Structures are given as C-alpha cells and as structure tokens.
mmCIF file of C-alpha atoms and ligand atoms in Angstrom:
data_model
loop_
_atom_site.group_PDB
_atom_site.id
_atom_site.type_symbol
_atom_site.label_atom_id
_atom_site.label_comp_id
_atom_site.label_asym_id
_atom_site.label_seq_id
_atom_site.Cartn_x
_atom_site.Cartn_y
_atom_site.Cartn_z
ATOM 1 C CA MET K 1 -16.564 -10.759 -18.123
ATOM 2 C CA GLN K 2 -13.757 -8.171 -17.831
ATOM 3 C CA SER K 3 -10.213 -9.208 -16.987
ATOM 4 C CA LEU K 4 -6.945 -7.534 -16.001
ATOM 5 C CA SER K 5 -4.363 -6.680 -18.655
ATOM 6 C CA THR K 6 -1.652 -8.400 -16.588
ATOM 7 C CA LYS K 7 -0.956 -11.845 -15.111
ATOM 8 C CA HIS K 8 0.982 -10.412 -12.136
ATOM 9 C CA LEU K 9 0.483 -7.413 -9.873
ATOM 10 C CA LEU K 10 4.047 -6.122 -9.690
ATOM 11 C CA GLY K 11 3.297 -2.416 -9.464
ATOM 12 C CA ILE K 12 0.672 0.207 -10.213
ATOM 13 C CA LYS K 13 2.952 1.523 -12.963
ATOM 14 C CA ASP K 14 2.057 -1.530 -15.100
ATOM 15 C CA LEU K 15 -1.728 -1.236 -14.597
ATOM 16 C CA THR K 16 -4.056 0.610 -16.954
ATOM 17 C CA ALA K 17 -6.712 2.991 -15.637
ATOM 18 C CA ASN K 18 -9.252 0.308 -16.647
ATOM 19 C CA ASP K 19 -7.410 -2.316 -14.565
ATOM 20 C CA ILE K 20 -7.560 -0.009 -11.533
ATOM 21 C CA GLN K 21 -11.272 0.738 -12.032
ATOM 22 C CA LEU K 22 -11.985 -2.998 -12.431
ATOM 23 C CA ILE K 23 -10.134 -3.836 -9.185
ATOM 24 C CA LEU K 24 -11.918 -1.055 -7.269
ATOM 25 C CA GLU K 25 -15.361 -2.057 -8.629
ATOM 26 C CA THR K 26 -14.712 -5.722 -7.807
ATOM 27 C CA ALA K 27 -13.539 -4.732 -4.312
ATOM 28 C CA LYS K 28 -16.902 -3.007 -3.706
ATOM 29 C CA GLU K 29 -18.646 -6.338 -4.276
ATOM 30 C CA PHE K 30 -16.235 -8.166 -1.979
ATOM 31 C CA LYS K 31 -16.697 -5.531 0.731
ATOM 32 C CA GLU K 32 -20.379 -6.413 0.698
ATOM 33 C CA VAL K 33 -19.479 -10.116 1.004
ATOM 34 C CA ILE K 34 -17.202 -9.657 4.039
ATOM 35 C CA ASN K 35 -19.888 -7.704 5.843
ATOM 36 C CA ARG K 36 -22.380 -10.586 5.553
ATOM 37 C CA PRO K 37 -22.834 -13.090 8.422
ATOM 38 C CA ILE K 38 -21.232 -15.729 6.147
ATOM 39 C CA LYS K 39 -18.104 -13.991 4.888
ATOM 40 C CA LYS K 40 -16.788 -16.732 2.628
ATOM 41 C CA VAL K 41 -17.241 -17.387 -1.105
ATOM 42 C CA PRO K 42 -15.944 -20.417 -3.047
ATOM 43 C CA SER K 43 -14.228 -18.361 -5.801
ATOM 44 C CA LEU K 44 -10.690 -19.675 -5.198
ATOM 45 C CA ARG K 45 -11.525 -23.232 -4.130
ATOM 46 C CA ASP K 46 -8.674 -25.533 -5.268
ATOM 47 C CA VAL K 47 -6.282 -22.581 -5.680
ATOM 48 C CA THR K 48 -3.219 -22.640 -3.407
ATOM 49 C CA ILE K 49 -1.507 -19.374 -2.459
ATOM 50 C CA ALA K 50 1.814 -18.922 -0.638
ATOM 51 C CA ASN K 51 2.426 -15.714 1.307
ATOM 52 C CA VAL K 52 6.191 -15.346 1.122
ATOM 53 C CA PHE K 53 7.437 -12.599 3.427
ATOM 54 C CA PHE K 54 11.123 -11.671 3.596
ATOM 55 C CA GLU K 55 10.318 -8.482 5.555
ATOM 56 C CA ASN K 56 8.165 -7.735 8.594
ATOM 57 C CA SER K 57 4.469 -7.021 8.196
ATOM 58 C CA THR K 58 1.296 -6.923 10.284
ATOM 59 C CA ARG K 59 -1.463 -5.422 8.114
ATOM 60 C CA THR K 60 -0.488 -6.643 4.639
ATOM 61 C CA ARG K 61 0.254 -10.179 5.657
ATOM 62 C CA LEU K 62 -2.877 -10.713 7.755
ATOM 63 C CA SER K 63 -4.995 -8.919 5.195
ATOM 64 C CA PHE K 64 -3.787 -11.160 2.338
ATOM 65 C CA GLU K 65 -4.275 -14.269 4.460
ATOM 66 C CA LEU K 66 -7.816 -13.255 5.387
ATOM 67 C CA ALA K 67 -8.597 -12.322 1.768
ATOM 68 C CA GLU K 68 -7.371 -15.746 0.611
ATOM 69 C CA LYS K 69 -9.384 -17.571 3.285
ATOM 70 C CA ARG K 70 -12.540 -15.541 2.530
ATOM 71 C CA LEU K 71 -12.122 -16.691 -1.105
ATOM 72 C CA SER K 72 -11.727 -20.348 0.059
ATOM 73 C CA ALA K 73 -8.137 -20.674 -1.206
ATOM 74 C CA ASP K 74 -5.653 -23.018 0.450
ATOM 75 C CA VAL K 75 -2.991 -20.898 2.153
ATOM 76 C CA VAL K 76 0.598 -21.449 3.249
ATOM 77 C CA ASN K 77 2.724 -18.842 4.987
ATOM 78 C CA PHE K 78 6.486 -18.449 4.751
ATOM 79 C CA SER K 79 8.690 -16.078 6.792
ATOM 80 C CA ALA K 80 12.351 -15.675 5.931
ATOM 81 C CA SER K 81 13.206 -15.612 9.631
ATOM 82 C CA GLY K 82 13.244 -19.217 10.792
ATOM 83 C CA SER K 83 13.519 -20.577 7.215
ATOM 84 C CA SER K 84 16.344 -22.141 5.185
ATOM 85 C CA VAL K 85 17.102 -18.674 3.764
ATOM 86 C CA LYS K 86 19.181 -18.426 6.947
ATOM 87 C CA LYS K 87 21.245 -21.370 5.623
ATOM 88 C CA GLY K 88 22.012 -19.512 2.392
ATOM 89 C CA GLU K 89 19.203 -20.652 0.071
ATOM 90 C CA THR K 90 18.578 -18.190 -2.775
ATOM 91 C CA LEU K 91 15.302 -16.366 -3.427
ATOM 92 C CA LEU K 92 14.735 -18.291 -6.656
ATOM 93 C CA ASP K 93 15.486 -21.692 -5.058
ATOM 94 C CA THR K 94 13.208 -20.857 -2.131
ATOM 95 C CA VAL K 95 10.309 -19.895 -4.388
ATOM 96 C CA ASN K 96 10.852 -22.817 -6.792
ATOM 97 C CA ASN K 97 10.744 -25.225 -3.838
ATOM 98 C CA ILE K 98 7.493 -23.667 -2.618
ATOM 99 C CA LEU K 99 6.037 -23.915 -6.144
ATOM 100 C CA ALA K 100 7.068 -27.595 -6.374
ATOM 101 C CA MET K 101 4.426 -28.230 -3.678
ATOM 102 C CA LYS K 102 1.752 -27.276 -6.288
ATOM 103 C CA VAL K 103 1.322 -23.657 -5.268
ATOM 104 C CA ASP K 104 -0.527 -21.506 -7.855
ATOM 105 C CA MET K 105 0.126 -17.950 -6.701
ATOM 106 C CA ILE K 106 2.840 -16.152 -4.743
ATOM 107 C CA VAL K 107 2.238 -13.065 -2.620
ATOM 108 C CA MET K 108 5.656 -11.673 -1.835
ATOM 109 C CA ARG K 109 7.204 -8.945 0.302
ATOM 110 C CA HIS K 110 10.933 -8.356 -0.073
ATOM 111 C CA SER K 111 13.354 -5.623 0.981
ATOM 112 C CA SER K 112 14.980 -5.471 -2.477
ATOM 113 C CA PRO K 113 13.292 -3.226 -5.043
ATOM 114 C CA GLY K 114 12.505 -5.317 -8.134
ATOM 115 C CA ALA K 115 12.577 -8.722 -6.391
ATOM 116 C CA PRO K 116 9.052 -9.704 -7.607
ATOM 117 C CA HIS K 117 9.889 -8.445 -11.135
ATOM 118 C CA TYR K 118 13.004 -10.668 -11.139
ATOM 119 C CA LEU K 119 10.919 -13.667 -10.097
ATOM 120 C CA SER K 120 8.162 -12.958 -12.618
ATOM 121 C CA LYS K 121 10.659 -13.574 -15.448
ATOM 122 C CA ARG K 122 11.710 -16.922 -14.001
ATOM 123 C CA ILE K 123 8.584 -18.655 -12.680
ATOM 124 C CA LYS K 124 5.172 -19.516 -14.124
ATOM 125 C CA ALA K 125 2.976 -18.753 -11.094
ATOM 126 C CA ASN K 126 1.156 -15.422 -10.696
ATOM 127 C CA ILE K 127 2.986 -13.000 -8.389
ATOM 128 C CA VAL K 128 1.506 -10.246 -6.254
ATOM 129 C CA ASN K 129 3.945 -7.665 -4.946
ATOM 130 C CA ALA K 130 3.174 -7.032 -1.265
ATOM 131 C CA GLY K 131 5.920 -4.370 -1.064
ATOM 132 C CA ASP K 132 9.412 -4.407 -2.606
ATOM 133 C CA GLY K 133 11.834 -2.246 -0.660
ATOM 134 C CA THR K 134 11.398 1.456 -1.383
ATOM 135 C CA HIS K 135 9.842 0.765 -4.797
ATOM 136 C CA GLU K 136 6.106 -0.124 -4.923
ATOM 137 C CA HIS K 137 3.313 -1.364 -2.646
ATOM 138 C CA PRO K 138 0.490 -1.692 -5.176
ATOM 139 C CA THR K 139 -2.245 -3.159 -2.976
ATOM 140 C CA GLN K 140 -1.701 -0.380 -0.405
ATOM 141 C CA ALA K 141 -2.252 2.229 -3.124
ATOM 142 C CA LEU K 142 -5.367 0.417 -4.348
ATOM 143 C CA LEU K 143 -6.861 0.212 -0.862
ATOM 144 C CA ASP K 144 -5.967 3.877 -0.271
ATOM 145 C CA SER K 145 -7.767 4.920 -3.474
ATOM 146 C CA PHE K 146 -10.729 2.684 -2.597
ATOM 147 C CA SER K 147 -10.935 4.355 0.847
ATOM 148 C CA MET K 148 -10.690 7.855 -0.675
ATOM 149 C CA GLN K 149 -13.451 7.010 -3.180
ATOM 150 C CA GLU K 150 -15.691 5.831 -0.335
ATOM 151 C CA LYS K 151 -15.354 9.266 1.296
ATOM 152 C CA LEU K 152 -15.146 11.551 -1.760
ATOM 153 C CA GLY K 153 -16.597 9.670 -4.757
ATOM 154 C CA ASP K 154 -14.818 10.080 -8.109
ATOM 155 C CA LEU K 155 -11.187 11.129 -7.470
ATOM 156 C CA ALA K 156 -10.796 13.056 -10.753
ATOM 157 C CA GLY K 157 -9.748 16.602 -9.814
ATOM 158 C CA LYS K 158 -9.516 15.805 -6.076
ATOM 159 C CA LYS K 159 -6.499 17.215 -4.245
ATOM 160 C CA ILE K 160 -4.430 14.576 -2.479
ATOM 161 C CA ALA K 161 -1.405 15.396 -0.319
ATOM 162 C CA ILE K 162 1.229 12.788 0.520
ATOM 163 C CA ILE K 163 3.193 14.043 3.503
ATOM 164 C CA GLY K 164 6.342 12.678 5.163
ATOM 165 C CA ASP K 165 9.233 10.396 4.247
ATOM 166 C CA ILE K 166 8.636 10.127 0.498
ATOM 167 C CA LEU K 167 12.242 9.121 -0.229
ATOM 168 C CA HIS K 168 12.030 5.747 1.527
ATOM 169 C CA SER K 169 8.367 5.050 0.807
ATOM 170 C CA ARG K 170 6.995 2.426 -1.578
ATOM 171 C CA VAL K 171 3.503 3.616 -0.616
ATOM 172 C CA ALA K 172 4.217 7.098 -2.014
ATOM 173 C CA LEU K 173 5.236 5.942 -5.483
ATOM 174 C CA SER K 174 2.347 3.472 -5.840
ATOM 175 C CA ASN K 175 -0.121 6.113 -4.601
ATOM 176 C CA ILE K 176 1.215 8.688 -7.065
ATOM 177 C CA PHE K 177 0.853 6.276 -10.031
ATOM 178 C CA CYS K 178 -2.616 5.148 -8.901
ATOM 179 C CA LEU K 179 -4.013 8.607 -8.166
ATOM 180 C CA GLN K 180 -2.653 10.046 -11.417
ATOM 181 C CA LYS K 181 -4.393 7.267 -13.350
ATOM 182 C CA LEU K 182 -7.616 8.162 -11.517
ATOM 183 C CA GLY K 183 -7.223 11.849 -12.431
ATOM 184 C CA ALA K 184 -6.364 13.302 -8.995
ATOM 185 C CA GLU K 185 -3.980 16.209 -8.347
ATOM 186 C CA ILE K 186 -1.076 15.386 -6.038
ATOM 187 C CA THR K 187 1.187 17.414 -3.756
ATOM 188 C CA ILE K 188 4.037 15.773 -1.925
ATOM 189 C CA CYS K 189 5.239 17.482 1.228
ATOM 190 C CA GLY K 190 8.232 16.921 3.474
ATOM 191 C CA PRO K 191 11.724 18.174 4.230
ATOM 192 C CA ASN K 192 13.878 18.494 1.115
ATOM 193 C CA THR K 193 16.127 15.659 2.327
ATOM 194 C CA LEU K 194 13.162 13.224 2.353
ATOM 195 C CA LEU K 195 11.892 14.026 -1.162
ATOM 196 C CA PRO K 196 13.445 12.157 -4.131
ATOM 197 C CA LYS K 197 15.537 14.550 -6.240
ATOM 198 C CA TYR K 198 13.615 14.177 -9.523
ATOM 199 C CA ILE K 199 10.105 13.587 -8.102
ATOM 200 C CA GLY K 200 8.834 16.862 -9.658
ATOM 201 C CA GLU K 201 9.391 15.345 -13.105
ATOM 202 C CA ILE K 202 6.555 12.850 -12.642
ATOM 203 C CA GLY K 203 3.889 15.544 -12.440
ATOM 204 C CA VAL K 204 3.416 16.166 -8.715
ATOM 205 C CA ARG K 205 3.475 19.512 -6.874
ATOM 206 C CA ILE K 206 6.125 19.880 -4.172
ATOM 207 C CA SER K 207 5.690 21.694 -0.864
ATOM 208 C CA HIS K 208 7.739 22.065 2.290
ATOM 209 C CA SER K 209 4.902 23.616 4.301
ATOM 210 C CA VAL K 210 2.515 21.246 6.070
ATOM 211 C CA LYS K 211 0.139 24.126 6.955
ATOM 212 C CA GLU K 212 -0.170 25.255 3.319
ATOM 213 C CA THR K 213 -0.526 21.655 2.143
ATOM 214 C CA LEU K 214 -3.337 20.959 4.617
ATOM 215 C CA GLN K 215 -5.128 24.134 3.432
ATOM 216 C CA TRP K 216 -4.804 22.934 -0.192
ATOM 217 C CA CYS K 217 -5.823 19.290 0.054
ATOM 218 C CA ASP K 218 -8.996 17.189 0.309
ATOM 219 C CA VAL K 219 -7.003 14.237 1.673
ATOM 220 C CA ALA K 220 -3.768 14.141 3.683
ATOM 221 C CA ASN K 221 -2.073 10.739 3.407
ATOM 222 C CA VAL K 222 0.652 10.865 6.051
ATOM 223 C CA LEU K 223 3.626 8.529 5.757
ATOM 224 C CA ARG K 224 5.836 7.011 8.403
ATOM 225 C CA ILE K 225 9.390 8.135 9.037
ATOM 226 C CA GLN K 226 11.209 4.943 8.013
ATOM 227 C CA LEU K 227 14.146 5.011 10.401
ATOM 228 C CA GLU K 228 15.054 1.407 9.538
ATOM 229 C CA ARG K 229 15.863 2.458 5.928
ATOM 230 C CA GLN K 230 17.779 5.615 6.905
ATOM 231 C CA GLN K 231 21.512 4.920 7.069
ATOM 232 C CA ILE K 232 22.336 8.626 7.494
ATOM 233 C CA LYS K 233 20.608 11.492 9.316
ATOM 234 C CA TYR K 234 17.990 13.256 7.131
ATOM 235 C CA PHE K 235 16.836 15.684 9.861
ATOM 236 C CA PRO K 236 18.357 16.788 13.187
ATOM 237 C CA SER K 237 15.995 14.900 15.536
ATOM 238 C CA LEU K 238 12.551 13.283 15.670
ATOM 239 C CA ARG K 239 11.449 16.144 17.931
ATOM 240 C CA GLU K 240 12.385 18.697 15.289
ATOM 241 C CA TYR K 241 10.749 16.652 12.513
ATOM 242 C CA SER K 242 7.567 16.490 14.539
ATOM 243 C CA LEU K 243 7.681 20.229 15.215
ATOM 244 C CA TYR K 244 7.904 21.164 11.514
ATOM 245 C CA PHE K 245 6.213 18.254 9.717
ATOM 246 C CA GLY K 246 4.072 16.503 12.356
ATOM 247 C CA ILE K 247 0.266 16.824 12.235
ATOM 248 C CA ASN K 248 -1.945 17.188 15.293
ATOM 249 C CA LYS K 249 -5.697 17.466 15.785
ATOM 250 C CA GLN K 250 -5.618 21.210 16.448
ATOM 251 C CA MET K 251 -4.111 21.789 12.978
ATOM 252 C CA LEU K 252 -6.965 19.789 11.412
ATOM 253 C CA ASP K 253 -9.681 21.419 13.545
ATOM 254 C CA GLU K 254 -8.438 24.912 12.620
ATOM 255 C CA LEU K 255 -8.814 24.346 8.855
ATOM 256 C CA ASP K 256 -11.816 26.106 7.315
ATOM 257 C CA LYS K 257 -12.913 22.788 5.722
ATOM 258 C CA GLU K 258 -13.040 19.076 6.520
ATOM 259 C CA ILE K 259 -10.210 16.963 5.151
ATOM 260 C CA VAL K 260 -9.686 13.216 5.290
ATOM 261 C CA LEU K 261 -6.657 11.980 7.263
ATOM 262 C CA MET K 262 -4.986 8.729 6.205
ATOM 263 C CA HIS K 263 -1.881 6.729 7.144
ATOM 264 C CA PRO K 264 -0.864 3.291 5.805
ATOM 265 C CA GLY K 265 0.488 2.180 9.191
ATOM 266 C CA PRO K 266 2.397 1.413 11.253
ATOM 267 C CA ILE K 267 2.139 4.899 12.821
ATOM 268 C CA ASN K 268 4.989 6.522 14.734
ATOM 269 C CA ARG K 269 2.673 8.184 17.234
ATOM 270 C CA GLY K 270 4.009 11.569 18.299
ATOM 271 C CA VAL K 271 6.304 11.836 15.251
ATOM 272 C CA GLU K 272 4.410 12.213 11.955
ATOM 273 C CA LEU K 273 0.985 12.118 13.642
ATOM 274 C CA SER K 274 -0.116 12.931 17.185
ATOM 275 C CA SER K 275 -2.390 10.392 18.833
ATOM 276 C CA ASP K 276 -5.233 12.909 19.023
ATOM 277 C CA ALA K 277 -5.080 13.344 15.224
ATOM 278 C CA ALA K 278 -4.712 9.618 14.449
ATOM 279 C CA ASP K 279 -7.715 8.780 16.636
ATOM 280 C CA SER K 280 -9.854 11.778 15.621
ATOM 281 C CA HIS K 281 -13.012 11.910 13.489
ATOM 282 C CA HIS K 282 -10.825 13.187 10.618
ATOM 283 C CA SER K 283 -9.004 9.847 10.443
ATOM 284 C CA ILE K 284 -10.030 6.868 8.278
ATOM 285 C CA ILE K 285 -6.938 4.834 9.175
ATOM 286 C CA LEU K 286 -8.856 1.774 10.384
ATOM 287 C CA ASP K 287 -11.229 1.988 7.385
ATOM 288 C CA GLN K 288 -8.124 1.650 5.207
ATOM 289 C CA VAL K 289 -7.240 -1.561 7.036
ATOM 290 C CA GLU K 290 -10.796 -2.903 6.693
ATOM 291 C CA ASN K 291 -10.828 -2.083 2.975
ATOM 292 C CA GLY K 292 -7.493 -3.825 2.488
ATOM 293 C CA VAL K 293 -9.156 -7.239 2.769
ATOM 294 C CA ALA K 294 -11.790 -6.487 0.112
ATOM 295 C CA VAL K 295 -9.229 -4.941 -2.249
ATOM 296 C CA ARG K 296 -6.877 -7.908 -1.892
ATOM 297 C CA MET K 297 -9.781 -10.303 -2.485
ATOM 298 C CA ALA K 298 -10.459 -8.416 -5.723
ATOM 299 C CA VAL K 299 -6.809 -8.579 -6.830
ATOM 300 C CA LEU K 300 -6.472 -12.305 -6.091
ATOM 301 C CA TYR K 301 -9.821 -13.129 -7.686
ATOM 302 C CA LEU K 302 -9.050 -11.201 -10.886
ATOM 303 C CA LEU K 303 -5.499 -12.603 -11.182
ATOM 304 C CA SER K 304 -6.752 -16.153 -10.552
ATOM 305 C CA GLN K 305 -8.613 -15.968 -13.877
ATOM 306 C CA GLN K 306 -5.188 -16.130 -15.507
ATOM 307 C CA ILE K 307 -3.754 -19.160 -13.677
HETATM 308 N N1 CP T 401 0.804 -0.720 5.509
HETATM 309 C C1 CP T 401 1.620 -1.781 5.593
HETATM 310 O O1 CP T 401 2.202 -2.239 4.605
HETATM 311 O O2 CP T 401 1.720 -2.293 6.866
HETATM 312 P P1 CP T 401 2.548 -3.598 7.251
HETATM 313 O O3 CP T 401 4.013 -3.280 7.062
HETATM 314 O O4 CP T 401 2.203 -3.883 8.686
HETATM 315 O O5 CP T 401 2.127 -4.703 6.329
#
C-alpha cells in the first residue's frame, strides 16, 4: 500500500508529485463512496479529529466535517470566536488543551501565515492546514486539480489561468505549486498592484489582459478580491476593477473555444464574476465544492496511516 511522504499537510510546496497523484487517485475512490446510498466507511473509526478554526469559513469547515463523518471519525469543532482565545490563551496552549482530550489530528485555519508550521514543530498530532493567512490552502488546490482532471484528464501541458487578487490569495500559491507538479502551464492575471512582485520568478506567465488570458487558457480559476486583507487601496473602485478584470458570460460565450470556469468561493458577485458567468454552463464552481469532500477524505485517510 502506498503512503504519503509527510505526516502533516502543511502546504503543497512540501508534497511530491507522487503524493499529489496518490491523493487525487484516492479521492476518486472516495467520490464513488459518497455517491452511494450509504455514504459512510469505517476507515477512521476510533480516530478523533478537531477542526480548529481561527478564521471564518463555510466551505472548508463543513467539507472537512463531512469528510471526517463519512470516514466514521469522532469530530469536535472549535471556533476562536466564543472561545478562551478571547481571554488571552495562546495558540499553543489552546491546541495542547484540545490534544489533552485525546485528539489525534488537527485541521486548522489561521490568519497568520506559518501558524500550522509553527505548531507542527511543537505537537505530536498530525496537522492539516485548512488555510494560513495569505500563504497556502493545500486542500483547495488539491480539489481544484481534481475538478480540472475530471473535465480535462491529465493536466500535463494544459493551460491554466489564475485571475484576480493573487497578492492576498493562499489559493493562488497552492494552485501554482500543485499545477506545476502536475505539469500544467500557468498564467496569472490581474492588476499590477494585486500581483506579488517576484511571482514571475516561480515560473508562471504574467498578464494584465483578461481577454488575452481567456483566449489563451483551458481553465480560468477566478479569485476573490479580498477586501478584508487590503489595508490600502489597490485599485480605484470595485466598479473599475470589475470593468477591467471582471468576467461575464458574454466574454466566455464569445471565445472560439470552450473553457472551464472555476472559483474557490466565496464569490463577490458583480465584482470578479458576474452572476450570469458564475451560474453558466461554463462554471464548475459547485462541482469544486462537491469534490472537496472526497479530496479531504483522501487527505485524512492517507495521513491517518501515520498516526
Ligand atoms: N474556498 C474556501 O476556502 O471557502 P471558505 O472560506 O468558505 O472555507
């Protein structure tokens, strides 16, 4: 039986191409399981997992919880709001107290880049990074690649565009690492102010033209404008951003080929994507969400072999 080269999932950067292929192959099997009338398997019976969220989430949190329950794990959920973090308890004390209750694995979202890496050096339990600030969101990248493979097959040589607020996005970096390891070509597109200064040095093409990028790509993965992480103004107004970098259905319909439209959610409707594009036949946004459960089942199952 194959196993992952790592005990934690901290980021895609640490995974080998074989690790990624193993997760995606395992996810295919779990997707079959969750489409059966009986969606549960006993794989993680007697394993206890804590979902520790210091930042808001809808998709990732519910998806992990469902994945854990489908695998028959025992699950506890922790939100920083309403917890003793508000009384000044540290991250390490909080997690050590949760682990003292015989928890085996931690799924963690935190606003500080590197928070799960810090913990991984100080605790014994397996850690899954469910998003650390603007750094990485590995399971999002894995479910994005899984969804692209479902539509396009092998991603080697496929042209993937990542469009929007790259600067503040953990999804962008994880997608770039994942897609490069799968052999895809990548263009990032957005206003200069929303592209990290040295991003060209990691082997991606850069464009400031959405029209040209849509003509070039097989997949457009559109990212949210993350206003909550923007302390200064990166563009004059949302209206202007939408005018120059927003995507609508007409733009997709007018291409001389079919492309796949993706977005990790939550969508700012009318800003980076119009509603008619988000809800069109081009979009696989809800497939991404569906696939998230199977991919997270695969990650938890494979990591549990190293408890
Ligand atoms: N895609 C994603 O991470 O969504 P949530 O913030 O709702 O978890």
